[in-house]
Tab-separated table of C-alpha atoms in Angstrom:
chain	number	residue	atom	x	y	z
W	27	UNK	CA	38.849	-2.257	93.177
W	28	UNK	CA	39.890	-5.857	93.467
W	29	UNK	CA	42.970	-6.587	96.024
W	30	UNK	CA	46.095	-7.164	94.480
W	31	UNK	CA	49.652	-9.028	95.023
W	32	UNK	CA	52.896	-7.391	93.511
W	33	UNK	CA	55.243	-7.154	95.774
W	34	UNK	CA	58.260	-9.703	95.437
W	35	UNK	CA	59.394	-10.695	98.876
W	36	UNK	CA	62.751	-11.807	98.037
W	37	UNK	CA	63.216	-7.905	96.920
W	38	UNK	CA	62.635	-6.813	100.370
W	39	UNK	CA	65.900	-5.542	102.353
W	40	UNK	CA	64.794	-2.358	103.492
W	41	UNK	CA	62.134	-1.005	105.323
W	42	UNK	CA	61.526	2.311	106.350
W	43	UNK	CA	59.509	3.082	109.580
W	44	UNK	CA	57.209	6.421	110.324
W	45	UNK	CA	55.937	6.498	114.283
W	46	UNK	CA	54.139	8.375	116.153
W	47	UNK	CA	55.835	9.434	119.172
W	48	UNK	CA	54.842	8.221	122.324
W	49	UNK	CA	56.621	6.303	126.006
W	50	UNK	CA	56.944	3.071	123.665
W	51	UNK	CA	58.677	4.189	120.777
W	52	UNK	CA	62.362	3.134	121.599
W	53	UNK	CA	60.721	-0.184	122.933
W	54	UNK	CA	58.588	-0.851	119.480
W	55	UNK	CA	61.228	0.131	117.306
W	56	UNK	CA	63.468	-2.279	118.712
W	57	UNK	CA	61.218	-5.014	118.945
W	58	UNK	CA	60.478	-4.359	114.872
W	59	UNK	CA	64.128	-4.072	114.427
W	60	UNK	CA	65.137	-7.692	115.751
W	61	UNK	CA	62.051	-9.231	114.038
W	62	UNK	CA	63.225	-8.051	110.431
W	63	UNK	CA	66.473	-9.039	111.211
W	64	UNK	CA	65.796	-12.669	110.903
W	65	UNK	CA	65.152	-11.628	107.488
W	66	UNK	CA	67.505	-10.037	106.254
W	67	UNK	CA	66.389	-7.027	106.519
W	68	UNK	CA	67.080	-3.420	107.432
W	69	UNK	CA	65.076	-0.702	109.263
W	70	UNK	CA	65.404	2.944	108.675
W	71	UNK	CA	63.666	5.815	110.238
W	72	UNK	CA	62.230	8.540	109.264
W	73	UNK	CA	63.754	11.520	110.975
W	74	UNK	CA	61.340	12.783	113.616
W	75	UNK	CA	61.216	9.095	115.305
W	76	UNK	CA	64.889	8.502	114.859
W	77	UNK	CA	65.593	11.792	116.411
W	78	UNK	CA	64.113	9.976	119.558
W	79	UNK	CA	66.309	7.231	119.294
W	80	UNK	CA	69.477	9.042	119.164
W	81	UNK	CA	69.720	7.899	115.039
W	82	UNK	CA	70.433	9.221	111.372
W	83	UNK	CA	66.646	9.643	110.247
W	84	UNK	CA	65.585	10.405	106.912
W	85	UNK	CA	62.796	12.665	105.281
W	86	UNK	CA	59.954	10.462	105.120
W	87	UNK	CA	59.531	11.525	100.989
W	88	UNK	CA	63.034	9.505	100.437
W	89	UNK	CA	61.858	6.428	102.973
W	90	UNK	CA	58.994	5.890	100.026
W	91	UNK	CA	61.773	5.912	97.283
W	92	UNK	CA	64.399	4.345	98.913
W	93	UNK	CA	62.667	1.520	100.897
W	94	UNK	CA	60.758	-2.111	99.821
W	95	UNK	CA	57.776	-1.297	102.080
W	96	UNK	CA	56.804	1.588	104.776
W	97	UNK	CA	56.017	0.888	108.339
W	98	UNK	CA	53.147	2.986	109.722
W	99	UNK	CA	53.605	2.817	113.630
W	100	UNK	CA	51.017	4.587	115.112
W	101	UNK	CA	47.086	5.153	114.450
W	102	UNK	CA	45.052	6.148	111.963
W	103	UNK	CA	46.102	9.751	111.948
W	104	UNK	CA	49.640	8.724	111.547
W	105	UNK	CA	49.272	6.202	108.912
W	106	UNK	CA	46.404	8.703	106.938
W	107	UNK	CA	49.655	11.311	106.874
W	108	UNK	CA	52.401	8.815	105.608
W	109	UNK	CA	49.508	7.759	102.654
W	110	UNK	CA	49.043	11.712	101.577
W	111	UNK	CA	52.939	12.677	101.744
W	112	UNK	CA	53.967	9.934	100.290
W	113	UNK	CA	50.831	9.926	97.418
W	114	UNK	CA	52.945	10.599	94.108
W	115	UNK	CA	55.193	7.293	94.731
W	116	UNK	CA	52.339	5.216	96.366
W	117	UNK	CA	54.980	3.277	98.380
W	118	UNK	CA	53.357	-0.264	100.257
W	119	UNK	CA	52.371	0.657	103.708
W	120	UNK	CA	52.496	-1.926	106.582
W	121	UNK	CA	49.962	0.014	109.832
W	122	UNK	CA	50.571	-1.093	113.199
W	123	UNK	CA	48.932	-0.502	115.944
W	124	UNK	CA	50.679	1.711	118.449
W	125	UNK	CA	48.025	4.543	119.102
W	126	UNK	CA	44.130	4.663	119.433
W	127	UNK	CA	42.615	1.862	117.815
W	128	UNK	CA	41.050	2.982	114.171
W	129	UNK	CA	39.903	0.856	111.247
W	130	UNK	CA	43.399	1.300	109.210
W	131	UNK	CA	46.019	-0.043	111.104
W	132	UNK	CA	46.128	-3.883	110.906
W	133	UNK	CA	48.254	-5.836	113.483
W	134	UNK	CA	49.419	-4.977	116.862
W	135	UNK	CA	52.726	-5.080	118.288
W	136	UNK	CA	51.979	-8.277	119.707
W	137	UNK	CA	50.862	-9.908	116.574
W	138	UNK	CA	54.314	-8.825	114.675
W	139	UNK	CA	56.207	-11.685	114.919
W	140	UNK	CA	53.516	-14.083	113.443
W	141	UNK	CA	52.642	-11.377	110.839
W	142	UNK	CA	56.012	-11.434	109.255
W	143	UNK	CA	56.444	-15.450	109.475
W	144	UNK	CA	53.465	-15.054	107.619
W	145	UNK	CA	54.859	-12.438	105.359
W	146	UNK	CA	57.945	-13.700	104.507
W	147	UNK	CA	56.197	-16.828	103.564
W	148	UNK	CA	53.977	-14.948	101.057
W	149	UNK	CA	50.814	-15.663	102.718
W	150	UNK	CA	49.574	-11.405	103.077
W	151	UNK	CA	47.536	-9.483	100.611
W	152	UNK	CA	47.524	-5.955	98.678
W	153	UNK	CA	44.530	-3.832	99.320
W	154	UNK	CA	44.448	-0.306	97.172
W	155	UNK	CA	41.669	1.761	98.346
W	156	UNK	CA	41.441	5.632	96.350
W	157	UNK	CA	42.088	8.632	97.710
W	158	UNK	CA	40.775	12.125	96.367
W	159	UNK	CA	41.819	15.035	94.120
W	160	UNK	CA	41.359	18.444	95.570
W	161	UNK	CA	42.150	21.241	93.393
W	162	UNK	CA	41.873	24.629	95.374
W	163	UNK	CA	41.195	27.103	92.505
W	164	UNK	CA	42.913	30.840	93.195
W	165	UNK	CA	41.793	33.919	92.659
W	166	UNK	CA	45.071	34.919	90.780
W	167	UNK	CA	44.041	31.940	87.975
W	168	UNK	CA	46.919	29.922	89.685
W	169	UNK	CA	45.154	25.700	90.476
W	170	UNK	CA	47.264	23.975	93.474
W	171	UNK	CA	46.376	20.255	93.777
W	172	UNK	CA	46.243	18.416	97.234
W	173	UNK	CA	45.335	15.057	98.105
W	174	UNK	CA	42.736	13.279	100.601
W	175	UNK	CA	42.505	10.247	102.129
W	176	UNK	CA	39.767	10.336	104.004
W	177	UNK	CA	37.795	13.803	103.292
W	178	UNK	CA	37.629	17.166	102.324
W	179	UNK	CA	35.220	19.039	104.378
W	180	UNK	CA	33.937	23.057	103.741
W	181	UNK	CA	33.383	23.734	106.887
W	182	UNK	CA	31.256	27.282	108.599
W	183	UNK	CA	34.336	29.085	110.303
W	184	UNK	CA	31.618	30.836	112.769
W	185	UNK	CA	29.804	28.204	115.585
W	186	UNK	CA	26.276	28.209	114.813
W	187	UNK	CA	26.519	30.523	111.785
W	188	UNK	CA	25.191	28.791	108.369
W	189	UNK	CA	27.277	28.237	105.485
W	190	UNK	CA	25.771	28.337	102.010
W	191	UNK	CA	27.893	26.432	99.239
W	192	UNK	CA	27.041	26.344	96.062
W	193	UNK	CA	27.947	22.596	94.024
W	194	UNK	CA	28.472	21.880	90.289
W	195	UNK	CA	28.292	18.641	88.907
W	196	UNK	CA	30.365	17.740	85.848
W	197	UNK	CA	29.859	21.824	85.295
W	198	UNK	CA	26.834	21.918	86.022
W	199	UNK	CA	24.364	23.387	88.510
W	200	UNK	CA	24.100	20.424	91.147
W	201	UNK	CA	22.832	21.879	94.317
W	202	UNK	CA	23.394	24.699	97.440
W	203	UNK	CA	24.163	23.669	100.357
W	204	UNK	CA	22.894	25.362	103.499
W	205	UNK	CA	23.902	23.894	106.646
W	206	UNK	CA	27.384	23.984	108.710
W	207	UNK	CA	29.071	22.509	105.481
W	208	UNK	CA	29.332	19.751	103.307
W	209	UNK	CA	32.107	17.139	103.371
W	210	UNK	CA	33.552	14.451	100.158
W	211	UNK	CA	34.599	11.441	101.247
W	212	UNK	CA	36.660	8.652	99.902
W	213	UNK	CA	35.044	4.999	100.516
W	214	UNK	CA	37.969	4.404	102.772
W	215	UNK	CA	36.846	7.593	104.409
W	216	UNK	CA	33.242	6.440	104.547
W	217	UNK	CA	33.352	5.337	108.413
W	218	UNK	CA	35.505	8.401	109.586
W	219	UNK	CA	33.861	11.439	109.730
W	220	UNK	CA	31.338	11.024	106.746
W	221	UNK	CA	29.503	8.172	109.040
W	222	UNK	CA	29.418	10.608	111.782
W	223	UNK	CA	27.698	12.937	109.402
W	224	UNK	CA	25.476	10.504	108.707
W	225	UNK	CA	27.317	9.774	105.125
W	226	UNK	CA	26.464	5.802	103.959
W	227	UNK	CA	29.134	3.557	104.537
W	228	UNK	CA	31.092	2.195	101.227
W	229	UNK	CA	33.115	-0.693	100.917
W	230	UNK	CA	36.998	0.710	100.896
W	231	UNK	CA	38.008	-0.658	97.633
W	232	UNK	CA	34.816	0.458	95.303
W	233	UNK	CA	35.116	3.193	92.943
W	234	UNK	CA	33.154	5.785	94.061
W	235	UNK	CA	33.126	8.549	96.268
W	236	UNK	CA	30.085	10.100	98.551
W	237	UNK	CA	29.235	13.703	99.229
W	238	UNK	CA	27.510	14.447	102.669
W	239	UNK	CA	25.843	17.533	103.883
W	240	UNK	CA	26.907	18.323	107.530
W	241	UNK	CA	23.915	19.290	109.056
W	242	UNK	CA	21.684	20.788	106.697
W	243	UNK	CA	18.970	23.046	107.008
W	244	UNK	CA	16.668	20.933	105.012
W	245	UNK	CA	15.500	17.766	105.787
W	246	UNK	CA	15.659	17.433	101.698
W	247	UNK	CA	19.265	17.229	101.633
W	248	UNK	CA	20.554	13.737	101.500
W	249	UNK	CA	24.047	12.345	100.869
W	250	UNK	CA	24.633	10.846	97.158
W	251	UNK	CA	27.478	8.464	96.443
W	252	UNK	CA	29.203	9.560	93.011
W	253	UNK	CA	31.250	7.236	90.256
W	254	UNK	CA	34.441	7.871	89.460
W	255	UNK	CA	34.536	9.998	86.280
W	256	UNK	CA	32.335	13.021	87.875
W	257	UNK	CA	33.760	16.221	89.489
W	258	UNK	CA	32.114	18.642	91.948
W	259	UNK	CA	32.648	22.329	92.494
W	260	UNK	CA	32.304	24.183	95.278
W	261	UNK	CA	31.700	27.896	95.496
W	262	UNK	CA	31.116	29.869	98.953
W	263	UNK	CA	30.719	33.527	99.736
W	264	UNK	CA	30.570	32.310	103.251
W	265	UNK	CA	33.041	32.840	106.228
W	266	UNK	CA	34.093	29.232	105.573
W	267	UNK	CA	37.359	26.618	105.535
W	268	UNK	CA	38.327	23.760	103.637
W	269	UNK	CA	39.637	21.197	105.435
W	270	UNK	CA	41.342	18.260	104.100
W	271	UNK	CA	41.948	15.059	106.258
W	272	UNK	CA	41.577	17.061	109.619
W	273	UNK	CA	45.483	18.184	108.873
W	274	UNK	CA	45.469	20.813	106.365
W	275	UNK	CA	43.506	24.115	106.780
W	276	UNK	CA	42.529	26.421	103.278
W	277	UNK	CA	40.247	29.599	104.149
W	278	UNK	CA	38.013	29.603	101.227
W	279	UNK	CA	37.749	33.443	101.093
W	280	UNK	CA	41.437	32.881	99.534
W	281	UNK	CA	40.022	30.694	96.705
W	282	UNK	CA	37.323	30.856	94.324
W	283	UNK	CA	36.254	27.394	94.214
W	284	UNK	CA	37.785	24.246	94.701
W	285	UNK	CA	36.852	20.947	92.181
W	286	UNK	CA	36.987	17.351	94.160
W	287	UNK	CA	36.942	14.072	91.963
W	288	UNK	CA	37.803	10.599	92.864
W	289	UNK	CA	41.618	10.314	92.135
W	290	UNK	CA	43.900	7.801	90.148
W	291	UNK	CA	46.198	7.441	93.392
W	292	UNK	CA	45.699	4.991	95.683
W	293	UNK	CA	47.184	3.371	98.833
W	294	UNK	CA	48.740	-0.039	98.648
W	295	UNK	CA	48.140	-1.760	102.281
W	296	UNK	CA	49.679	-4.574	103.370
W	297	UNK	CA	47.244	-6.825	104.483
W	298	UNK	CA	46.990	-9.862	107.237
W	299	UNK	CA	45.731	-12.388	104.702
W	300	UNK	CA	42.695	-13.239	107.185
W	301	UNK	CA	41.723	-9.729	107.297
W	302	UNK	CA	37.968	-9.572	107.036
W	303	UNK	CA	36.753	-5.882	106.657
W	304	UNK	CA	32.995	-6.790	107.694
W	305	UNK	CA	33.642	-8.747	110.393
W	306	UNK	CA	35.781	-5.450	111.516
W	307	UNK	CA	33.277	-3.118	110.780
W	308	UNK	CA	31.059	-5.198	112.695
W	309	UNK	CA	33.252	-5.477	116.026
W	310	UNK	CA	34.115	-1.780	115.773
W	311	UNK	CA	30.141	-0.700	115.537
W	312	UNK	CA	28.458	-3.630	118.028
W	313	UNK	CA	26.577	-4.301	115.524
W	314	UNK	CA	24.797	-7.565	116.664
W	315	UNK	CA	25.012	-7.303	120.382
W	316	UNK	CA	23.066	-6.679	122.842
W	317	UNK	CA	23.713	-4.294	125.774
């Protein structure tokens, strides 16, 4: 997937910010606040932050209809959340830096007010990484769709018990898992927990997604990185969860199977138009240096 530029700036007069809440939050949001006023433009909040703040906040499902852009003030957990709730609009999302330090968020507070001269002046990019479709297959015959941004994971409910998970490739009879679970993963997803599973790492934007045993009980089993087009199904007898972006919990016992393919919906970042993924990668890994 290629990055992309369509949004107009001189359409932008309101932005809508989702934060997570910490001691800065009334500090940030004001700082944010002046800074888009030299534009023109207007901040609203979504309604757990602005309840905070002593302000009218909004559900953040209305911020993604009714705003230009989204601000994502937080870390990657926050801005991961805003990108699934907000999936079926696909609103642009602006991630700042106001919590651990991940691989999604892409300025700081400090860096704001040169961002947006930058912004305003059209100098940014659009980067539209894919997320994933889980469909959770009931029992009753009844198919409820969720979506992923990072990974869905079927995870051993039991410490040290093994799950065995059964896979189907494009309907057919891929492979069994036996391990403490197997996890999908988005290319975004790739250096979350997929790399600590050992998954490869895949450049965000490619079409593909990877599938990653979680420590398997056969030195055989090997991740494999799938185009988009294929579907994998999962079937367990085991005491086992599904768990999708370490936020929602499924108990598979409730389901049986669930089918995972790369989805049509994507993110649309805003982007610092000197970003450089690699050379990010590359900080955030050490990869080069010597202790």
């Amino acid at each position: 997937m290629k990055k992309e530029r369509n949004l107009n700036i001189a359409d932008v007069k309101k932005v809508g910010v989702i934060a997570k809440i910490n001691a800065d939050l009334a500090k940030n949001l004001k700082t944010i606040e002046k800074i888009l006023a030299k534009y023109g433009v207007e901040i609203l909040l979504e309604k757990s932050c602005a309840k905070e703040v002593d302000k009218q906040g909004f559900e953040l499902i209305n911020l993604a209809k009714n705003c230009d852009f989204l601000i994502s003030l937080g870390g990657d957990g926050t801005i991961i959340s805003v990108c699934r709730q907000s999936a079926e609009i696909s609103p642009f999302v602006l991630g700042i830096h106001a919590g651990r330090l991940g691989f999604l968020t892409d300025i700081t507070m400090d860096e704001c007010e040169e961002f947006f001269k930058d912004f305003f002046e059209g100098k940014f990019d659009i980067e539209t990484p894919f997320m994933l479709d889980v469909f959770m297959h009931k029992k009753s015959g009844d198919t409820v769709k969720k979506i992923a941004f990072n990974e869905a994971a079927i995870l051993s409910l039991k410490p040290g018990s093994m799950a065995h998970i059964n896979a189907l490739l494009n309907g057919k009879d891929f492979n069994s898992y036996f391990g403490d679970g197997v996890l999908i993963s988005t290319p975004i997803g790739s250096t979350a927990y997929n790399m600590s599973a050992n998954g490869p790492i895949i450049y965000p934007l490619s079409d593909v997604f990877a599938v990653t045993p979680i420590c398997s009980h056969s030195l055989t089993q090997r991740p494999v990185v799938l185009p988009r087009g294929f579907e994998m199904k999962f079937r367990t007898q085991s005491d086992a969860v599904l768990v999708i972006d370490g936020q929602d919990r499924f108990n598979m016992s409730n389901l049986d199977s669930i089918s995972v393919a790369l989805s049509e919906k994507s993110a649309k970042f805003i982007r610092h138009i000197g970003r450089d993924y690699f050379q990010i990668l590359k900080e955030k890994l050490h990869w080069g240096y010597n202790d």
